[in-house]
CSV table of C-alpha atoms in Angstrom, one decimal:
chain,number,residue,atom,x,y,z
I,1494,MET,CA,-3.4,-149.6,-44.1
I,1495,THR,CA,-0.3,-147.9,-42.7
I,1496,HIS,CA,1.1,-144.8,-44.4
I,1497,ALA,CA,4.7,-143.9,-44.3
I,1498,SER,CA,4.1,-140.2,-43.6
I,1499,ASN,CA,0.8,-140.3,-41.6
I,1500,PRO,CA,0.7,-137.3,-39.3
I,1501,PHE,CA,-2.7,-138.1,-37.9
I,1502,GLY,CA,-2.7,-141.5,-36.4
I,1503,GLN,CA,-5.0,-144.4,-37.2
I,1504,VAL,CA,-7.4,-144.8,-34.3
I,1505,LEU,CA,-8.9,-141.3,-34.0
I,1506,VAL,CA,-11.6,-140.5,-31.5
I,1507,ALA,CA,-14.3,-138.0,-32.5
I,1508,LEU,CA,-14.2,-136.6,-29.0
I,1509,VAL,CA,-17.4,-135.7,-27.0
I,1510,THR,CA,-17.0,-132.5,-25.0
I,1511,PRO,CA,-18.0,-133.4,-21.4
I,1512,MET,CA,-20.2,-130.7,-19.8
I,1513,THR,CA,-21.5,-129.9,-16.4
I,1514,ALA,CA,-25.2,-130.2,-15.5
I,1515,ASP,CA,-25.7,-126.6,-16.4
I,1516,GLY,CA,-24.1,-126.9,-19.9
I,1517,GLU,CA,-20.6,-125.5,-19.1
I,1518,VAL,CA,-17.6,-127.4,-20.4
I,1519,ASP,CA,-16.4,-129.6,-17.7
I,1520,TRP,CA,-12.6,-129.1,-18.0
I,1521,PRO,CA,-11.5,-131.8,-15.5
I,1522,ALA,CA,-13.8,-134.3,-17.2
I,1523,VAL,CA,-12.3,-133.3,-20.6
I,1524,GLU,CA,-8.8,-134.0,-19.3
I,1525,LYS,CA,-9.8,-137.3,-17.8
I,1526,HIS,CA,-11.7,-138.4,-20.9
I,1527,ILE,CA,-8.9,-137.6,-23.3
I,1528,ASP,CA,-6.5,-139.6,-21.1
I,1529,ASP,CA,-8.9,-142.5,-20.9
I,1530,VAL,CA,-9.2,-142.9,-24.7
I,1531,ILE,CA,-5.5,-142.5,-25.3
I,1532,THR,CA,-4.8,-145.1,-22.6
I,1533,ALA,CA,-7.3,-147.4,-24.4
I,1534,GLY,CA,-5.4,-147.2,-27.7
I,1535,ALA,CA,-6.3,-144.0,-29.5
I,1536,ASP,CA,-3.4,-142.3,-31.3
I,1537,GLY,CA,-5.4,-139.3,-32.5
I,1538,ILE,CA,-8.0,-137.0,-30.9
I,1539,VAL,CA,-10.4,-134.9,-33.0
I,1540,VAL,CA,-11.6,-132.1,-30.7
I,1541,THR,CA,-14.4,-129.6,-31.7
I,1542,GLY,CA,-15.8,-131.9,-34.3
I,1543,THR,CA,-19.5,-132.8,-34.9
I,1544,THR,CA,-19.4,-135.1,-31.9
I,1545,GLY,CA,-17.8,-132.5,-29.8
I,1546,GLU,CA,-20.7,-130.1,-30.4
I,1547,THR,CA,-18.7,-127.7,-32.4
I,1548,SER,CA,-21.8,-125.7,-33.6
I,1549,THR,CA,-22.6,-124.7,-30.0
I,1550,LEU,CA,-19.1,-124.2,-28.6
I,1551,THR,CA,-17.7,-120.7,-28.4
I,1552,ASP,CA,-14.5,-119.9,-30.2
I,1553,ALA,CA,-12.7,-119.5,-26.9
I,1554,GLU,CA,-13.8,-123.0,-25.9
I,1555,LYS,CA,-12.7,-124.5,-29.2
I,1556,ILE,CA,-9.2,-123.1,-28.8
I,1557,ARG,CA,-9.0,-124.1,-25.1
I,1558,LEU,CA,-9.9,-127.7,-26.1
I,1559,VAL,CA,-6.9,-127.8,-28.4
I,1560,GLU,CA,-4.7,-126.5,-25.6
I,1561,VAL,CA,-6.0,-129.0,-23.1
I,1562,GLY,CA,-5.8,-131.8,-25.5
I,1563,LYS,CA,-2.2,-131.0,-26.4
I,1564,ASP,CA,-1.3,-130.8,-22.7
I,1565,VAL,CA,-3.0,-134.1,-21.7
I,1566,ALA,CA,-1.8,-136.0,-24.8
I,1567,ALA,CA,1.8,-135.0,-24.1
I,1568,GLY,CA,3.0,-136.6,-27.3
I,1569,ARG,CA,1.0,-139.8,-27.0
I,1570,ALA,CA,-1.6,-138.9,-29.6
I,1571,LYS,CA,-2.1,-136.2,-32.2
I,1572,ILE,CA,-4.6,-133.4,-31.5
I,1573,ILE,CA,-6.7,-132.5,-34.5
I,1574,THR,CA,-9.1,-129.6,-34.5
I,1575,GLY,CA,-12.3,-130.1,-36.4
I,1576,GLY,CA,-15.4,-128.0,-37.1
I,1577,GLY,CA,-14.3,-124.9,-38.9
I,1578,SER,CA,-17.1,-122.7,-40.2
I,1579,ASN,CA,-19.4,-122.2,-43.2
I,1580,GLU,CA,-17.8,-118.7,-43.5
I,1581,THR,CA,-14.4,-119.1,-45.1
I,1582,ALA,CA,-12.9,-116.1,-43.3
I,1583,HIS,CA,-14.1,-117.3,-39.9
I,1584,ALA,CA,-12.8,-120.8,-40.6
I,1585,ILE,CA,-9.3,-119.4,-41.5
I,1586,GLU,CA,-9.4,-117.4,-38.2
I,1587,LEU,CA,-10.3,-120.5,-36.2
I,1588,TYR,CA,-7.7,-122.7,-37.8
I,1589,LYS,CA,-4.9,-120.1,-37.4
I,1590,ALA,CA,-5.7,-119.8,-33.7
I,1591,SER,CA,-5.8,-123.6,-33.4
I,1592,GLU,CA,-2.4,-123.9,-35.0
I,1593,LYS,CA,-1.0,-121.3,-32.6
I,1594,ALA,CA,-2.6,-123.2,-29.7
I,1595,GLY,CA,-0.7,-126.3,-30.7
I,1596,ALA,CA,-2.9,-128.4,-32.9
I,1597,ASP,CA,-1.1,-131.1,-34.9
I,1598,ALA,CA,-3.6,-131.1,-37.8
I,1599,ILE,CA,-6.9,-129.7,-38.9
I,1600,MET,CA,-10.1,-131.2,-40.2
I,1601,ILE,CA,-12.1,-129.0,-42.5
I,1602,VAL,CA,-15.8,-129.7,-43.0
I,1603,THR,CA,-17.7,-128.9,-46.2
I,1604,PRO,CA,-19.4,-125.5,-45.8
I,1605,TYR,CA,-22.9,-126.3,-44.4
I,1606,TYR,CA,-26.2,-124.5,-44.9
I,1607,ASN,CA,-24.9,-122.3,-47.7
I,1608,LYS,CA,-25.0,-125.2,-50.2
I,1609,PRO,CA,-22.1,-123.9,-52.3
I,1610,THR,CA,-21.3,-125.1,-55.8
I,1611,GLN,CA,-18.3,-127.4,-56.2
I,1612,ALA,CA,-16.3,-124.3,-57.3
I,1613,GLY,CA,-17.2,-122.7,-54.0
I,1614,ILE,CA,-16.2,-125.8,-52.0
I,1615,LEU,CA,-12.9,-126.0,-53.9
I,1616,THR,CA,-12.1,-122.4,-53.2
I,1617,HIS,CA,-13.1,-122.7,-49.5
I,1618,PHE,CA,-10.9,-125.7,-48.9
I,1619,ARG,CA,-8.0,-124.3,-50.9
I,1620,LEU,CA,-8.0,-120.9,-49.0
I,1621,VAL,CA,-8.2,-122.6,-45.6
I,1622,ALA,CA,-5.4,-125.0,-46.5
I,1623,ASP,CA,-3.3,-122.1,-47.8
I,1624,ALA,CA,-3.7,-120.3,-44.5
I,1625,THR,CA,-2.0,-123.0,-42.3
I,1626,ASP,CA,1.1,-125.1,-42.4
I,1627,LEU,CA,-0.7,-127.9,-40.7
I,1628,PRO,CA,-1.7,-131.2,-42.5
I,1629,VAL,CA,-5.4,-131.1,-43.5
I,1630,ILE,CA,-8.2,-133.7,-43.5
I,1631,LEU,CA,-11.2,-132.9,-45.6
I,1632,TYR,CA,-14.5,-133.9,-44.0
I,1633,ASP,CA,-17.1,-135.1,-46.5
I,1634,ILE,CA,-20.5,-135.6,-44.7
I,1635,PRO,CA,-23.3,-134.5,-47.1
I,1636,GLY,CA,-26.0,-135.8,-44.7
I,1637,ARG,CA,-25.1,-132.8,-42.5
I,1638,THR,CA,-23.8,-130.3,-44.9
I,1639,GLY,CA,-26.3,-130.7,-47.7
I,1640,VAL,CA,-23.7,-131.1,-50.4
I,1641,PRO,CA,-21.0,-133.7,-51.1
I,1642,ILE,CA,-17.4,-133.2,-52.2
I,1643,LYS,CA,-17.7,-134.6,-55.7
I,1644,TYR,CA,-15.0,-137.0,-57.0
I,1645,GLU,CA,-13.6,-134.5,-59.5
I,1646,THR,CA,-13.3,-131.9,-56.7
I,1647,ILE,CA,-11.5,-134.4,-54.5
I,1648,LEU,CA,-9.0,-135.0,-57.3
I,1649,ARG,CA,-8.3,-131.3,-57.6
I,1650,LEU,CA,-8.0,-130.8,-53.9
I,1651,ALA,CA,-5.6,-133.8,-53.6
I,1652,LYS,CA,-3.0,-131.7,-55.5
I,1653,HIS,CA,-2.8,-129.2,-52.6
I,1654,PRO,CA,0.4,-129.9,-50.6
I,1655,ASN,CA,-1.3,-129.5,-47.2
I,1656,ILE,CA,-4.3,-131.6,-48.0
I,1657,LEU,CA,-3.3,-135.2,-47.1
I,1658,ALA,CA,-6.5,-137.0,-46.1
I,1659,ILE,CA,-10.2,-137.2,-46.3
I,1660,LYS,CA,-12.8,-138.4,-43.7
I,1661,ASP,CA,-15.5,-140.2,-45.6
I,1662,ALA,CA,-19.1,-140.3,-44.2
I,1663,LYS,CA,-20.8,-140.9,-47.6
I,1664,GLY,CA,-20.4,-144.7,-47.6
I,1665,ASP,CA,-19.7,-144.8,-51.3
I,1666,PHE,CA,-17.1,-147.6,-51.4
I,1667,SER,CA,-16.6,-147.4,-55.2
I,1668,GLU,CA,-15.6,-143.8,-54.9
I,1669,VAL,CA,-13.2,-144.6,-52.0
I,1670,SER,CA,-11.4,-147.1,-54.3
I,1671,ARG,CA,-11.3,-144.6,-57.2
I,1672,VAL,CA,-9.8,-141.9,-55.0
I,1673,LEU,CA,-7.3,-144.2,-53.5
I,1674,ASN,CA,-6.3,-145.4,-57.0
I,1675,GLN,CA,-6.0,-141.9,-58.4
I,1676,THR,CA,-4.5,-139.9,-55.5
I,1677,GLY,CA,-2.1,-140.1,-52.6
I,1678,LEU,CA,-4.8,-139.2,-50.1
I,1679,MET,CA,-5.2,-141.1,-46.9
I,1680,TYR,CA,-8.8,-142.2,-46.2
I,1681,PHE,CA,-10.4,-142.2,-42.7
I,1682,SER,CA,-13.7,-144.0,-42.1
I,1683,GLY,CA,-16.3,-141.6,-40.8
I,1684,ASP,CA,-19.0,-144.2,-40.3
I,1685,ASP,CA,-18.6,-146.5,-37.3
I,1686,ALA,CA,-20.4,-149.4,-38.9
I,1687,ASN,CA,-18.1,-149.3,-41.9
I,1688,VAL,CA,-14.7,-149.1,-40.3
I,1689,LEU,CA,-13.6,-152.6,-41.2
I,1690,PRO,CA,-15.0,-152.5,-44.8
I,1691,HIS,CA,-13.2,-149.2,-45.3
I,1692,LEU,CA,-9.9,-150.5,-43.9
I,1693,SER,CA,-10.2,-153.7,-46.0
I,1694,ILE,CA,-10.1,-151.6,-49.3
I,1695,GLY,CA,-7.2,-149.5,-48.2
I,1696,ALA,CA,-8.4,-146.8,-45.7
I,1697,THR,CA,-5.7,-145.6,-43.3
I,1698,GLY,CA,-7.8,-145.5,-40.2
I,1699,LEU,CA,-11.0,-144.2,-38.6
I,1700,ILE,CA,-12.5,-141.2,-36.9
I,1701,GLY,CA,-15.1,-142.7,-34.6
I,1702,VAL,CA,-17.8,-141.8,-32.2
I,1703,THR,CA,-18.1,-145.3,-30.5
I,1704,ALA,CA,-14.4,-145.1,-29.8
I,1705,ASN,CA,-15.3,-142.6,-27.0
I,1706,ILE,CA,-16.7,-145.6,-25.2
I,1707,ALA,CA,-14.4,-148.4,-26.4
I,1708,ALA,CA,-11.2,-147.4,-28.3
I,1709,ALA,CA,-9.4,-150.6,-27.6
I,1710,PRO,CA,-11.4,-152.8,-30.1
I,1711,TYR,CA,-10.6,-150.3,-32.8
I,1712,ARG,CA,-7.0,-150.6,-32.0
I,1713,VAL,CA,-7.4,-154.4,-32.3
I,1714,ILE,CA,-9.1,-154.0,-35.7
I,1715,VAL,CA,-6.5,-151.6,-37.1
I,1716,ASP,CA,-3.5,-153.5,-35.8
I,1717,ALA,CA,-5.0,-156.8,-37.2
I,1718,VAL,CA,-5.6,-155.2,-40.6
I,1719,ASN,CA,-2.0,-153.8,-40.6
I,1720,ARG,CA,-0.6,-157.3,-40.1
I,1721,GLY,CA,-3.0,-158.9,-42.6
I,1722,ASP,CA,-5.1,-160.8,-40.0
I,1723,LEU,CA,-8.6,-160.4,-41.4
I,1724,ALA,CA,-10.0,-163.1,-39.1
I,1725,ALA,CA,-9.0,-161.2,-36.0
I,1726,ALA,CA,-10.2,-157.9,-37.4
I,1727,THR,CA,-13.6,-159.5,-38.3
I,1728,ALA,CA,-14.0,-161.0,-34.8
I,1729,ALA,CA,-13.5,-157.6,-33.2
I,1730,HIS,CA,-15.8,-156.0,-35.7
I,1731,LYS,CA,-18.6,-158.5,-34.9
I,1732,GLN,CA,-18.1,-157.9,-31.1
I,1733,LEU,CA,-18.5,-154.2,-31.6
I,1734,GLU,CA,-21.6,-154.3,-33.7
I,1735,PRO,CA,-24.2,-154.1,-30.9
I,1736,LEU,CA,-22.3,-151.2,-29.3
I,1737,VAL,CA,-22.1,-149.3,-32.6
I,1738,ARG,CA,-25.8,-149.8,-33.1
I,1739,ALA,CA,-26.5,-148.5,-29.6
I,1740,VAL,CA,-24.4,-145.4,-30.2
I,1741,MET,CA,-25.3,-144.6,-33.8
I,1742,THR,CA,-28.9,-145.5,-34.7
I,1743,HIS,CA,-31.4,-144.2,-32.2
I,1744,VAL,CA,-30.3,-140.6,-31.4
I,1745,PRO,CA,-27.4,-138.4,-32.5
I,1746,GLY,CA,-24.1,-140.0,-31.7
I,1747,THR,CA,-23.1,-137.2,-29.3
I,1748,VAL,CA,-26.2,-137.7,-27.3
I,1749,SER,CA,-26.0,-141.5,-27.0
I,1750,ALA,CA,-22.2,-141.5,-26.4
I,1751,LYS,CA,-22.6,-139.0,-23.5
I,1752,TYR,CA,-25.6,-141.0,-22.1
I,1753,ILE,CA,-23.5,-144.2,-22.1
I,1754,LEU,CA,-20.4,-142.6,-20.8
I,1755,HIS,CA,-22.3,-141.1,-17.9
I,1756,GLY,CA,-24.0,-144.4,-17.1
I,1757,LEU,CA,-20.6,-146.0,-16.9
I,1758,GLY,CA,-19.4,-143.2,-14.5
I,1759,ARG,CA,-16.8,-141.9,-16.9
I,1760,ILE,CA,-18.2,-138.4,-17.3
I,1761,THR,CA,-20.0,-136.4,-14.6
I,1762,SER,CA,-23.1,-135.4,-16.7
I,1763,PRO,CA,-24.7,-136.5,-19.9
I,1764,ARG,CA,-25.7,-132.9,-20.8
I,1765,VAL,CA,-25.7,-131.7,-24.4
I,1766,ARG,CA,-26.3,-128.1,-25.5
I,1767,LEU,CA,-29.6,-127.1,-27.2
I,1768,PRO,CA,-30.9,-127.8,-29.7
I,1769,LEU,CA,-29.6,-131.2,-28.9
I,1770,VAL,CA,-31.4,-132.9,-26.0
I,1771,GLY,CA,-30.9,-136.1,-24.1
I,1772,PRO,CA,-32.7,-139.3,-25.1
I,1773,GLU,CA,-36.4,-139.6,-24.4
I,1774,GLU,CA,-37.5,-142.5,-22.2
I,1775,TRP,CA,-38.3,-144.7,-25.2
I,1776,GLU,CA,-35.0,-143.8,-26.9
I,1777,ALA,CA,-33.0,-144.5,-23.8
I,1778,ALA,CA,-34.8,-147.9,-23.5
I,1779,MET,CA,-33.7,-148.8,-27.0
I,1780,ILE,CA,-30.1,-147.8,-26.3
I,1781,GLU,CA,-30.1,-149.9,-23.2
I,1782,ASP,CA,-31.6,-152.9,-25.1
I,1783,GLU,CA,-28.7,-152.8,-27.5
I,1784,LEU,CA,-26.1,-152.5,-24.7
I,1785,ALA,CA,-27.5,-155.7,-23.2
I,1786,LEU,CA,-26.2,-157.5,-26.3
I,1787,VAL,CA,-22.7,-156.2,-25.9
I,1788,LYS,CA,-20.4,-159.1,-24.8
I,1789,GLY,CA,-16.6,-159.3,-24.5
I,1790,VAL,CA,-15.8,-155.9,-25.8
I,1791,PRO,CA,-12.6,-154.6,-24.2
I,1792,GLY,CA,-13.2,-151.5,-22.1
I,1793,ALA,CA,-17.0,-151.8,-22.4
I,1794,ASP,CA,-18.2,-153.6,-19.2
I,1795,PHE,CA,-21.9,-152.8,-18.7
I,1796,SER,CA,-22.5,-154.9,-15.7
I,1797,ASN,CA,-22.4,-151.8,-13.5
I,1798,PHE,CA,-24.1,-149.5,-16.0
I,1799,ARG,CA,-26.2,-147.0,-14.1
I,1800,PRO,CA,-28.0,-144.6,-16.5
I,1801,ASP,CA,-29.7,-141.5,-15.2
I,1802,ARG,CA,-32.6,-140.8,-17.6
I,1803,ASN,CA,-33.6,-137.7,-15.6
I,1804,ALA,CA,-30.2,-136.1,-15.9
I,1805,ALA,CA,-30.2,-136.7,-19.6
I,1806,ALA,CA,-33.7,-135.6,-20.3
I,1807,GLY,CA,-33.1,-132.0,-21.3
I,1808,GLY,CA,-30.6,-129.8,-23.0
I,1809,ALA,CA,-28.7,-126.8,-21.6
I,1810,LEU,CA,-27.9,-123.3,-22.7
I,1811,PRO,CA,-24.3,-122.2,-22.4
I,1812,LYS,CA,-23.3,-119.1,-20.5
I,1813,VAL,CA,-21.9,-117.2,-23.4
I,1814,SER,CA,-18.5,-115.8,-23.0
I,1815,GLY,CA,-16.5,-114.7,-26.1
I,1816,THR,CA,-17.4,-115.2,-29.7
I,1817,THR,CA,-20.1,-117.7,-30.7
I,1818,ARG,CA,-20.1,-116.9,-34.5
């Protein structure tokens, strides 16, 4: 649903970070890709998130992505910096630098690996939100972090003046409804397959991986929901289903999205940084089988799809420059 004071947008792309064949950030490709997804209908870009390979980007690269995003967007879309850190002090340092670089908002992921208690999670989020004047999205993805943000913790965090939204990757629809009923938080779907179900119970928008390839259908879905046209939204959702399956089910979304974008000629290389690697032969074959089922999706014409399985076969180490904490 629309929100009177939404500072984030509704169709947010969890942006991949295009890289060269040797694993360096491909800055011209970054600029082109950001422009492409905005032109296709995105009104928000999340840089340095999970899909952007935040865990293997240097701090300098993360800040530069905010700067480049801000420059390319030129007011057409919000630039939101994701990632953060599982060290609270380092997260604060990164978000302060991102704010200085021009970020419009920040997305804070639950501290990962440490497995903090809910008290630790609450303190982490509060301290980071205290350290910036930017609007904050909480990122709840227990499959990656090892711990969820529990309902009671969300209620307490919702009272913070800078915390305005949550990205949900738990898929607990009853909890979504409870939080929407009990707080003023905006909800963003963090699961590409559940975008329409989330929107149908009151979510504000989405932060999607598949939108790297086809942002236009998500614009159709969101606009249809905004005007109450469930039939149009459902039709677009059904068209997208094979593409979502291709991107989200066989290998990590970052890997498949880059593989597909490269096959479409939209980025120069499908490279990811280790420990991620490109799809193996059998994984690539499954992705391509799903793509063969994609029909009529705006911006996703696979008639000239030319995958390069050899180029995608390995990972790459970055040439480290600056902090990699």
